[in-house]
mmCIF file of C-alpha atoms in Angstrom:
data_model
loop_
_atom_site.group_PDB
_atom_site.id
_atom_site.type_symbol
_atom_site.label_atom_id
_atom_site.label_comp_id
_atom_site.label_asym_id
_atom_site.label_seq_id
_atom_site.Cartn_x
_atom_site.Cartn_y
_atom_site.Cartn_z
ATOM 1 C CA MET R 21 -0.321 0.004 0.477
ATOM 2 C CA ASN R 22 2.723 2.607 0.536
ATOM 3 C CA ASN R 23 4.648 1.995 -2.287
ATOM 4 C CA ILE R 24 1.027 3.154 -4.113
ATOM 5 C CA LYS R 25 1.286 5.748 -2.470
ATOM 6 C CA LYS R 26 4.554 6.872 -2.957
ATOM 7 C CA LYS R 27 4.007 5.725 -6.862
ATOM 8 C CA TYR R 28 1.595 8.499 -7.198
ATOM 9 C CA ILE R 29 3.536 11.038 -5.401
ATOM 10 C CA ALA R 30 6.261 10.509 -7.542
ATOM 11 C CA TYR R 31 3.859 10.527 -10.680
ATOM 12 C CA ILE R 32 2.567 13.745 -9.263
ATOM 13 C CA VAL R 33 5.425 15.443 -8.263
ATOM 14 C CA VAL R 34 7.595 14.713 -12.109
ATOM 15 C CA ALA R 35 4.006 16.230 -12.913
ATOM 16 C CA THR R 36 4.197 19.266 -11.673
ATOM 17 C CA ILE R 37 8.447 19.535 -11.698
ATOM 18 C CA ILE R 38 6.627 19.283 -15.887
ATOM 19 C CA VAL R 39 4.361 21.406 -16.245
ATOM 20 C CA TYR R 40 6.306 24.047 -14.053
ATOM 21 C CA ALA R 41 9.342 23.539 -16.523
ATOM 22 C CA THR R 42 7.499 24.412 -19.640
ATOM 23 C CA VAL R 43 5.711 26.808 -18.219
ATOM 24 C CA ARG R 44 8.600 28.936 -16.996
ATOM 25 C CA TYR R 45 10.673 27.897 -20.550
ATOM 26 C CA PHE R 46 7.471 28.420 -22.833
ATOM 27 C CA GLY R 47 9.372 30.017 -25.172
ATOM 28 C CA THR R 48 11.781 27.574 -25.333
ATOM 29 C CA VAL R 49 9.881 25.028 -25.313
ATOM 30 C CA GLU R 50 7.738 25.880 -28.302
ATOM 31 C CA ARG R 51 10.823 26.645 -30.090
ATOM 32 C CA TYR R 52 11.718 23.292 -30.010
ATOM 33 C CA ILE R 53 8.461 21.613 -30.216
ATOM 34 C CA LEU R 54 8.517 23.428 -33.497
ATOM 35 C CA ARG R 55 11.938 21.964 -34.654
ATOM 36 C CA VAL R 56 9.751 18.545 -34.199
ATOM 37 C CA THR R 57 6.818 18.761 -36.132
ATOM 38 C CA ASN R 58 8.711 20.476 -38.967
ATOM 39 C CA THR R 59 11.604 17.323 -38.727
ATOM 40 C CA LEU R 60 8.384 14.825 -38.033
ATOM 41 C CA MET R 61 6.390 16.407 -40.953
ATOM 42 C CA PRO R 62 7.755 14.399 -43.685
ATOM 43 C CA PHE R 63 7.089 11.799 -41.799
ATOM 44 C CA VAL R 64 4.078 12.680 -41.589
ATOM 45 C CA ALA R 65 3.035 12.615 -44.867
ATOM 46 C CA GLY R 66 4.295 9.711 -46.027
ATOM 47 C CA ALA R 67 2.505 7.597 -43.430
ATOM 48 C CA MET R 68 -0.765 9.681 -45.200
ATOM 49 C CA MET R 69 0.784 9.022 -48.813
ATOM 50 C CA ALA R 70 1.788 5.525 -47.498
ATOM 51 C CA TYR R 71 -2.270 5.048 -45.986
ATOM 52 C CA ILE R 72 -4.144 6.315 -49.479
ATOM 53 C CA ILE R 73 -1.888 4.697 -51.794
ATOM 54 C CA ASN R 74 -2.720 0.913 -49.766
ATOM 55 C CA ILE R 75 -5.881 1.578 -50.564
ATOM 56 C CA LEU R 76 -5.393 1.510 -54.617
ATOM 57 C CA MET R 77 -2.207 -1.459 -54.161
ATOM 58 C CA ASP R 78 -4.642 -3.730 -52.292
ATOM 59 C CA ALA R 79 -6.914 -4.051 -55.424
ATOM 60 C CA TYR R 80 -4.399 -4.729 -57.344
ATOM 61 C CA GLU R 81 -2.909 -7.146 -55.026
ATOM 62 C CA ASP R 82 -6.809 -8.462 -54.751
ATOM 63 C CA LEU R 83 -6.827 -8.260 -59.024
ATOM 64 C CA LEU R 84 -3.823 -10.152 -59.673
ATOM 65 C CA LEU R 85 -4.076 -13.133 -56.439
ATOM 66 C CA LYS R 86 -6.488 -14.466 -58.471
ATOM 67 C CA LYS R 87 -4.416 -15.231 -61.485
ATOM 68 C CA PHE R 88 -1.193 -15.235 -59.936
ATOM 69 C CA HIS R 89 0.264 -17.057 -56.738
ATOM 70 C CA ASN R 90 3.776 -15.479 -56.061
ATOM 71 C CA LYS R 91 3.019 -13.290 -52.766
ATOM 72 C CA LYS R 92 6.164 -11.386 -52.943
ATOM 73 C CA ILE R 93 5.888 -10.573 -56.641
ATOM 74 C CA ILE R 94 2.587 -9.484 -56.486
ATOM 75 C CA ARG R 95 3.403 -7.237 -53.456
ATOM 76 C CA ALA R 96 6.282 -5.459 -55.487
ATOM 77 C CA VAL R 97 4.186 -5.150 -58.543
ATOM 78 C CA SER R 98 1.072 -3.900 -57.169
ATOM 79 C CA ILE R 99 3.358 -1.352 -55.115
ATOM 80 C CA VAL R 100 4.900 0.098 -58.094
ATOM 81 C CA LEU R 101 1.314 0.477 -60.060
ATOM 82 C CA SER R 102 -0.302 1.587 -57.072
ATOM 83 C CA ILE R 103 2.412 4.625 -56.825
ATOM 84 C CA PHE R 104 2.381 5.048 -60.718
ATOM 85 C CA THR R 105 -1.268 5.116 -60.635
ATOM 86 C CA PHE R 106 -0.764 8.016 -57.801
ATOM 87 C CA VAL R 107 1.828 10.383 -59.266
ATOM 88 C CA LEU R 108 -0.081 9.765 -63.117
ATOM 89 C CA VAL R 109 -3.215 11.224 -61.770
ATOM 90 C CA ILE R 110 -1.934 14.094 -59.538
ATOM 91 C CA VAL R 111 0.555 15.082 -62.148
ATOM 92 C CA LEU R 112 -2.249 14.464 -65.170
ATOM 93 C CA LEU R 113 -4.882 17.219 -62.623
ATOM 94 C CA LEU R 114 -2.243 19.558 -61.972
ATOM 95 C CA GLY R 115 -1.187 19.013 -65.865
ATOM 96 C CA LEU R 116 -4.570 20.510 -66.884
ATOM 97 C CA ILE R 117 -6.083 22.728 -64.690
ATOM 98 C CA ILE R 118 -2.709 24.971 -64.179
ATOM 99 C CA PRO R 119 -1.554 26.139 -67.635
ATOM 100 C CA GLN R 120 -5.743 27.110 -67.463
ATOM 101 C CA LEU R 121 -5.097 29.102 -64.293
ATOM 102 C CA VAL R 122 -2.107 30.963 -64.961
ATOM 103 C CA LYS R 123 -3.948 31.733 -68.616
ATOM 104 C CA ILE R 124 -6.822 33.162 -66.219
ATOM 105 C CA MET R 125 -3.989 35.134 -64.254
ATOM 106 C CA PHE R 126 -2.638 36.690 -67.189
ATOM 107 C CA SER R 127 -5.999 37.020 -69.239
ATOM 108 C CA ILE R 128 -6.964 38.884 -65.852
ATOM 109 C CA MET R 129 -3.588 41.517 -65.342
ATOM 110 C CA TYR R 130 -3.739 41.929 -69.704
ATOM 111 C CA THR R 131 -7.578 42.648 -69.911
ATOM 112 C CA ASP R 132 -7.956 45.893 -72.363
ATOM 113 C CA PRO R 133 -9.969 48.321 -71.156
ATOM 114 C CA GLY R 134 -12.456 48.237 -74.005
ATOM 115 C CA ASP R 135 -13.613 44.732 -73.024
ATOM 116 C CA ILE R 136 -14.078 45.495 -69.753
ATOM 117 C CA LYS R 137 -16.640 48.669 -71.111
ATOM 118 C CA LYS R 138 -17.842 45.667 -73.464
ATOM 119 C CA ILE R 139 -18.927 43.004 -70.602
ATOM 120 C CA ILE R 140 -21.018 46.679 -68.689
ATOM 121 C CA GLU R 141 -22.059 46.982 -72.001
ATOM 122 C CA SER R 142 -23.708 43.010 -72.306
ATOM 123 C CA ILE R 143 -24.840 44.084 -68.322
ATOM 124 C CA SER R 144 -26.459 47.196 -69.686
ATOM 125 C CA LYS R 145 -28.196 45.419 -72.878
ATOM 126 C CA ASN R 146 -29.749 42.620 -70.594
ATOM 127 C CA ASN R 147 -31.123 44.982 -67.986
ATOM 128 C CA ILE R 148 -29.531 42.904 -65.597
ATOM 129 C CA VAL R 149 -27.891 45.835 -63.208
ATOM 130 C CA ASP R 150 -31.188 47.724 -63.338
ATOM 131 C CA LYS R 151 -33.581 44.593 -62.476
ATOM 132 C CA ILE R 152 -30.403 44.256 -59.274
ATOM 133 C CA ALA R 153 -31.189 47.053 -58.322
ATOM 134 C CA ASP R 154 -34.989 47.605 -58.399
ATOM 135 C CA ILE R 155 -34.791 44.962 -56.350
ATOM 136 C CA MET R 156 -32.923 46.168 -53.642
ATOM 137 C CA ASN R 157 -33.463 50.169 -54.108
ATOM 138 C CA VAL R 158 -30.588 50.810 -54.727
ATOM 139 C CA ASP R 159 -29.518 54.144 -57.178
ATOM 140 C CA ILE R 160 -28.112 52.879 -60.360
ATOM 141 C CA ASN R 161 -26.759 56.389 -61.726
ATOM 142 C CA ASN R 162 -25.333 56.985 -58.778
ATOM 143 C CA ILE R 163 -22.955 54.508 -58.855
ATOM 144 C CA ASP R 164 -19.617 55.242 -61.086
ATOM 145 C CA ILE R 165 -18.979 50.919 -62.504
ATOM 146 C CA SER R 166 -16.365 51.826 -64.419
ATOM 147 C CA GLY R 167 -14.819 53.447 -61.660
ATOM 148 C CA TYR R 168 -15.191 50.250 -60.076
ATOM 149 C CA VAL R 169 -14.257 47.611 -61.951
ATOM 150 C CA THR R 170 -10.872 49.549 -63.244
ATOM 151 C CA LYS R 171 -9.905 49.761 -59.251
ATOM 152 C CA LEU R 172 -10.979 46.503 -58.945
ATOM 153 C CA ILE R 173 -8.286 45.033 -61.555
ATOM 154 C CA HIS R 174 -5.466 47.398 -60.648
ATOM 155 C CA SER R 175 -5.980 45.708 -56.959
ATOM 156 C CA VAL R 176 -6.636 42.130 -58.692
ATOM 157 C CA MET R 177 -2.736 43.041 -60.698
ATOM 158 C CA SER R 178 -1.604 44.428 -57.648
ATOM 159 C CA SER R 179 -1.884 41.058 -55.911
ATOM 160 C CA VAL R 180 -0.682 39.051 -58.408
ATOM 161 C CA GLY R 181 2.449 41.091 -58.741
ATOM 162 C CA ASN R 182 2.800 40.345 -54.808
ATOM 163 C CA ILE R 183 2.147 36.850 -55.076
ATOM 164 C CA LEU R 184 4.728 36.467 -57.556
ATOM 165 C CA MET R 185 7.288 39.023 -55.838
ATOM 166 C CA GLY R 186 6.618 35.867 -52.758
ATOM 167 C CA VAL R 187 6.600 33.521 -54.918
ATOM 168 C CA ILE R 188 10.379 34.496 -56.089
ATOM 169 C CA SER R 189 11.442 34.438 -52.576
ATOM 170 C CA LYS R 190 10.333 31.090 -51.803
ATOM 171 C CA ILE R 191 13.087 29.674 -54.410
ATOM 172 C CA SER R 192 15.309 29.503 -52.211
ATOM 173 C CA GLY R 193 13.339 26.934 -49.464
ATOM 174 C CA PHE R 194 12.581 24.813 -52.848
ATOM 175 C CA PHE R 195 15.406 22.515 -51.901
ATOM 176 C CA ASN R 196 14.295 21.413 -48.236
ATOM 177 C CA THR R 197 10.932 21.342 -50.194
ATOM 178 C CA VAL R 198 12.278 18.734 -52.575
ATOM 179 C CA ILE R 199 14.336 16.949 -50.158
ATOM 180 C CA SER R 200 11.251 16.329 -47.516
ATOM 181 C CA VAL R 201 8.773 14.587 -50.812
ATOM 182 C CA PHE R 202 11.991 12.838 -51.192
ATOM 183 C CA MET R 203 11.865 11.448 -47.363
ATOM 184 C CA ALA R 204 7.688 11.506 -47.576
ATOM 185 C CA VAL R 205 7.947 8.983 -50.484
ATOM 186 C CA VAL R 206 11.001 6.802 -48.976
ATOM 187 C CA PHE R 207 8.841 6.135 -46.106
ATOM 188 C CA ALA R 208 5.306 4.815 -47.410
ATOM 189 C CA LEU R 209 7.409 2.791 -49.149
ATOM 190 C CA TYR R 210 9.493 1.251 -46.219
ATOM 191 C CA ILE R 211 5.424 1.290 -44.637
ATOM 192 C CA LEU R 212 3.635 -0.505 -47.516
ATOM 193 C CA VAL R 213 7.056 -2.658 -48.184
ATOM 194 C CA ASP R 214 6.564 -3.369 -44.227
ATOM 195 C CA LYS R 215 3.117 -2.900 -43.168
ATOM 196 C CA GLU R 216 2.278 -6.390 -41.746
ATOM 197 C CA ARG R 217 5.615 -6.507 -39.914
ATOM 198 C CA ILE R 218 4.406 -3.274 -38.152
ATOM 199 C CA ALA R 219 1.362 -4.432 -37.458
ATOM 200 C CA VAL R 220 2.252 -7.465 -35.770
ATOM 201 C CA GLN R 221 4.942 -4.989 -33.749
ATOM 202 C CA GLY R 222 1.927 -2.483 -32.922
ATOM 203 C CA ASP R 223 0.316 -5.676 -31.409
ATOM 204 C CA LYS R 224 3.138 -7.077 -29.972
ATOM 205 C CA LEU R 225 3.287 -3.236 -28.461
ATOM 206 C CA LEU R 226 -0.447 -3.154 -27.308
ATOM 207 C CA ARG R 227 0.536 -6.932 -25.524
ATOM 208 C CA ALA R 228 3.393 -6.021 -23.760
ATOM 209 C CA PHE R 229 2.149 -2.408 -22.092
ATOM 210 C CA LEU R 230 -1.466 -2.342 -22.502
ATOM 211 C CA PRO R 231 -3.035 -6.057 -22.404
ATOM 212 C CA SER R 232 -5.925 -5.493 -20.821
ATOM 213 C CA LYS R 233 -7.109 -2.532 -23.341
ATOM 214 C CA ARG R 234 -5.192 -3.923 -26.580
ATOM 215 C CA ASP R 235 -8.852 -5.386 -27.577
ATOM 216 C CA THR R 236 -10.405 -1.980 -27.479
ATOM 217 C CA VAL R 237 -7.328 0.307 -28.787
ATOM 218 C CA ILE R 238 -7.440 -2.673 -32.210
ATOM 219 C CA ASP R 239 -11.414 -1.917 -32.344
ATOM 220 C CA VAL R 240 -10.969 1.956 -31.952
ATOM 221 C CA LEU R 241 -8.271 1.754 -34.658
ATOM 222 C CA SER R 242 -10.904 -0.835 -36.973
ATOM 223 C CA ILE R 243 -13.385 1.857 -37.234
ATOM 224 C CA PHE R 244 -11.089 4.771 -38.044
ATOM 225 C CA ASN R 245 -9.234 2.863 -40.334
ATOM 226 C CA LYS R 246 -12.990 2.091 -42.512
ATOM 227 C CA SER R 247 -14.556 5.082 -41.328
ATOM 228 C CA PHE R 248 -11.366 6.565 -43.219
ATOM 229 C CA ARG R 249 -11.016 4.190 -45.902
ATOM 230 C CA ASN R 250 -15.014 4.069 -47.280
ATOM 231 C CA TYR R 251 -14.949 8.144 -46.686
ATOM 232 C CA PHE R 252 -12.008 8.657 -48.998
ATOM 233 C CA ILE R 253 -13.429 5.949 -51.780
ATOM 234 C CA SER R 254 -16.975 7.330 -51.447
ATOM 235 C CA GLN R 255 -15.291 10.592 -51.746
ATOM 236 C CA VAL R 256 -13.642 10.016 -55.560
ATOM 237 C CA LYS R 257 -16.745 8.091 -56.622
ATOM 238 C CA GLU R 258 -18.868 10.775 -55.769
ATOM 239 C CA ALA R 259 -16.105 13.978 -57.163
ATOM 240 C CA ILE R 260 -15.584 11.857 -60.828
ATOM 241 C CA ILE R 261 -19.341 11.650 -61.001
ATOM 242 C CA LEU R 262 -20.201 15.213 -60.837
ATOM 243 C CA GLY R 263 -17.055 16.630 -62.847
ATOM 244 C CA VAL R 264 -18.281 13.986 -65.444
ATOM 245 C CA LEU R 265 -21.601 14.889 -65.017
ATOM 246 C CA LEU R 266 -20.514 19.088 -65.792
ATOM 247 C CA TYR R 267 -19.055 18.407 -68.247
ATOM 248 C CA ILE R 268 -21.208 16.991 -70.598
ATOM 249 C CA VAL R 269 -23.816 19.736 -69.570
ATOM 250 C CA MET R 270 -21.149 22.445 -70.188
ATOM 251 C CA LEU R 271 -20.515 20.394 -73.433
ATOM 252 C CA ILE R 272 -24.281 20.847 -74.513
ATOM 253 C CA ALA R 273 -24.380 24.471 -73.002
ATOM 254 C CA ARG R 274 -21.891 25.064 -75.257
ATOM 255 C CA LEU R 275 -19.637 26.980 -72.350
ATOM 256 C CA PRO R 276 -15.758 27.907 -72.831
ATOM 257 C CA TYR R 277 -13.050 25.712 -70.383
ATOM 258 C CA ALA R 278 -15.706 21.920 -70.161
ATOM 259 C CA SER R 279 -13.077 19.813 -69.773
ATOM 260 C CA SER R 280 -10.674 22.191 -67.314
ATOM 261 C CA ILE R 281 -14.103 23.649 -65.087
ATOM 262 C CA SER R 282 -14.998 20.193 -64.965
ATOM 263 C CA ILE R 283 -11.907 18.457 -63.585
ATOM 264 C CA LEU R 284 -11.003 21.443 -61.294
ATOM 265 C CA VAL R 285 -14.879 21.455 -60.007
ATOM 266 C CA GLY R 286 -14.009 17.132 -58.754
ATOM 267 C CA VAL R 287 -11.006 17.630 -57.676
ATOM 268 C CA THR R 288 -12.689 20.283 -55.257
ATOM 269 C CA ALA R 289 -15.427 18.658 -54.619
ATOM 270 C CA LEU R 290 -13.437 16.652 -52.335
ATOM 271 C CA ILE R 291 -13.382 19.152 -50.126
ATOM 272 C CA PRO R 292 -16.718 18.538 -47.889
ATOM 273 C CA VAL R 293 -18.881 22.045 -48.067
ATOM 274 C CA ILE R 294 -16.717 24.423 -49.050
ATOM 275 C CA GLY R 295 -15.097 22.251 -52.114
ATOM 276 C CA ALA R 296 -17.954 23.080 -54.371
ATOM 277 C CA TYR R 297 -18.123 26.619 -53.771
ATOM 278 C CA ALA R 298 -14.499 27.051 -54.586
ATOM 279 C CA GLY R 299 -14.716 24.559 -57.664
ATOM 280 C CA LEU R 300 -18.045 27.562 -58.600
ATOM 281 C CA PHE R 301 -15.592 31.181 -57.634
ATOM 282 C CA ILE R 302 -12.649 29.386 -60.141
ATOM 283 C CA GLY R 303 -15.139 28.400 -62.490
ATOM 284 C CA ALA R 304 -17.214 31.674 -63.407
ATOM 285 C CA LEU R 305 -13.285 33.511 -63.530
ATOM 286 C CA MET R 306 -11.917 31.754 -65.851
ATOM 287 C CA ILE R 307 -15.594 32.171 -67.902
ATOM 288 C CA ILE R 308 -16.284 35.952 -67.458
ATOM 289 C CA THR R 309 -12.929 35.779 -69.710
ATOM 290 C CA LYS R 310 -14.892 34.989 -72.363
ATOM 291 C CA SER R 311 -18.425 36.501 -72.209
ATOM 292 C CA PHE R 312 -20.460 37.759 -69.247
ATOM 293 C CA SER R 313 -23.678 35.487 -70.297
ATOM 294 C CA SER R 314 -21.941 32.432 -70.325
ATOM 295 C CA MET R 315 -20.075 32.808 -66.665
ATOM 296 C CA VAL R 316 -24.307 33.780 -65.533
ATOM 297 C CA ILE R 317 -25.087 30.528 -67.904
ATOM 298 C CA PHE R 318 -22.362 28.597 -66.164
ATOM 299 C CA ILE R 319 -23.742 29.397 -62.219
ATOM 300 C CA ILE R 320 -27.454 28.157 -63.404
ATOM 301 C CA VAL R 321 -25.650 25.298 -64.797
ATOM 302 C CA HIS R 322 -23.857 24.703 -62.028
ATOM 303 C CA THR R 323 -26.115 25.231 -59.231
ATOM 304 C CA LEU R 324 -28.634 22.171 -61.200
ATOM 305 C CA VAL R 325 -26.009 20.081 -61.209
ATOM 306 C CA GLN R 326 -24.975 20.110 -57.619
ATOM 307 C CA GLN R 327 -28.145 20.521 -56.460
ATOM 308 C CA PHE R 328 -28.875 16.542 -58.546
ATOM 309 C CA GLU R 329 -25.662 15.780 -57.352
ATOM 310 C CA ASN R 330 -26.274 16.951 -53.471
ATOM 311 C CA ASN R 331 -30.286 15.046 -53.039
ATOM 312 C CA ILE R 332 -29.675 12.026 -56.215
ATOM 313 C CA ILE R 333 -26.170 11.235 -55.927
ATOM 314 C CA TYR R 334 -24.749 12.511 -52.650
ATOM 315 C CA PRO R 335 -26.920 9.536 -50.106
ATOM 316 C CA ARG R 336 -26.659 7.159 -52.117
ATOM 317 C CA VAL R 337 -22.939 7.135 -52.845
ATOM 318 C CA VAL R 338 -21.031 8.980 -49.610
ATOM 319 C CA GLY R 339 -24.569 9.238 -47.120
ATOM 320 C CA SER R 340 -24.663 5.860 -46.945
ATOM 321 C CA SER R 341 -20.704 4.808 -46.484
ATOM 322 C CA VAL R 342 -19.871 8.048 -43.934
ATOM 323 C CA GLY R 343 -23.490 7.261 -41.550
ATOM 324 C CA LEU R 344 -22.808 11.119 -40.133
ATOM 325 C CA PRO R 345 -25.477 13.071 -39.846
ATOM 326 C CA GLY R 346 -25.513 16.968 -42.183
ATOM 327 C CA MET R 347 -26.073 18.688 -39.224
ATOM 328 C CA TRP R 348 -22.774 17.076 -37.534
ATOM 329 C CA VAL R 349 -20.866 17.021 -41.062
ATOM 330 C CA ILE R 350 -20.497 20.940 -41.153
ATOM 331 C CA VAL R 351 -20.221 21.251 -37.903
ATOM 332 C CA ALA R 352 -17.593 18.856 -38.204
ATOM 333 C CA VAL R 353 -16.055 20.689 -41.160
ATOM 334 C CA ALA R 354 -16.079 24.245 -39.481
ATOM 335 C CA LEU R 355 -13.880 23.283 -35.791
ATOM 336 C CA GLY R 356 -11.933 21.289 -38.494
ATOM 337 C CA GLY R 357 -10.322 23.918 -40.399
ATOM 338 C CA SER R 358 -10.326 26.297 -38.158
ATOM 339 C CA LEU R 359 -8.184 24.091 -35.662
ATOM 340 C CA PHE R 360 -5.974 23.018 -38.923
ATOM 341 C CA GLY R 361 -6.379 24.732 -41.982
ATOM 342 C CA ILE R 362 -7.426 23.002 -45.060
ATOM 343 C CA PHE R 363 -5.713 19.524 -43.418
ATOM 344 C CA GLY R 364 -8.544 19.883 -40.459
ATOM 345 C CA VAL R 365 -10.917 20.228 -43.248
ATOM 346 C CA PHE R 366 -10.192 17.226 -45.120
ATOM 347 C CA VAL R 367 -10.460 14.412 -42.419
ATOM 348 C CA ALA R 368 -13.096 16.602 -40.363
ATOM 349 C CA VAL R 369 -15.635 14.631 -41.951
ATOM 350 C CA PRO R 370 -14.484 10.619 -41.755
ATOM 351 C CA VAL R 371 -12.762 11.517 -37.462
ATOM 352 C CA ALA R 372 -16.405 12.425 -36.176
ATOM 353 C CA ALA R 373 -17.767 9.764 -37.905
ATOM 354 C CA SER R 374 -15.980 7.479 -36.580
ATOM 355 C CA LEU R 375 -16.296 9.611 -33.075
ATOM 356 C CA TYR R 376 -20.420 9.685 -33.924
ATOM 357 C CA PHE R 377 -20.171 5.879 -34.324
ATOM 358 C CA ILE R 378 -18.102 4.784 -31.286
ATOM 359 C CA LEU R 379 -20.834 7.426 -29.343
ATOM 360 C CA ARG R 380 -23.756 5.690 -30.873
ATOM 361 C CA ARG R 381 -23.092 2.386 -29.984
ATOM 362 C CA GLU R 382 -21.990 3.080 -26.461
ATOM 363 C CA THR R 383 -24.929 4.446 -25.654
ATOM 364 C CA LEU R 384 -27.495 2.084 -26.878
ATOM 365 C CA LYS R 385 -25.246 -0.678 -24.790
ATOM 366 C CA ARG R 386 -25.611 1.204 -21.350
ATOM 367 C CA LEU R 387 -29.516 1.696 -22.674
#
């Protein structure tokens, strides 16, 4: 009994010392934490990359196991095919989207004032501004539209210039980024090759240090794994369907940049909630350089396709696999984005879905 009390006292003393040292030397501790975090980031990125590639690798292995029986050769071939597929998709997406975005950037920078005047005249002919002004009770005659548009163009050009200067100033860190990416890829390869052995080692650690909690830990990890896996697969399916639908409708409507915008919208659709609006904004910005009326048609088309996808496709493809009510999806995305930025937005839904499932299951057990 005395030994137990002494052990708890020792724990309390050590914890008190750690808390005091952290508060007393917070600046130094924060610097070391940031240094350690930056050092570990390539390995974290490699683990995430391995997790996503592993989904492809499992699919390739299941396909190859039906025809071949040498597991070592199948594993090597599956890794190569998975990485090739992963890199190919990224290169194709960047190769299709980035040139169009660069083109639209320069189109905005070098917009002819005469083109702006034509757009304004087109708006005036269609009485769009007058209708909006009547609805909002605004006197359109006292608004200098041309002046506002000119200021907007100058502001965009100034912002683009600042961005370019920022890019130039960051070129010195290019080699560090290349090294980090290389380390992440190598670490991901190690995980993919030895994933079974890593799982066995983790199980040994649980049996050695947490024998009473081993089953609970494995159960929770399996729930999170299933949630993330189903979410990623269903989101990719949903994004492909949305992109194809939008491409077909844009071709029928004879809108410009149909392929680039459809791919862009499909990629941004991978981001929950806000992704659709990001794709709509960038697509409208691209089309307005061609025609204002085409931009209006695109907004209408995108809205109709998005509503069809949200109400018909999404519940069947994503809703059933994630199992998280829409209200909590919005809360999870908002909370994840505010805490961890874009990374938090991506992982918020599967994390919330896992916690929701565990809480619901435990609640039903207790009731």
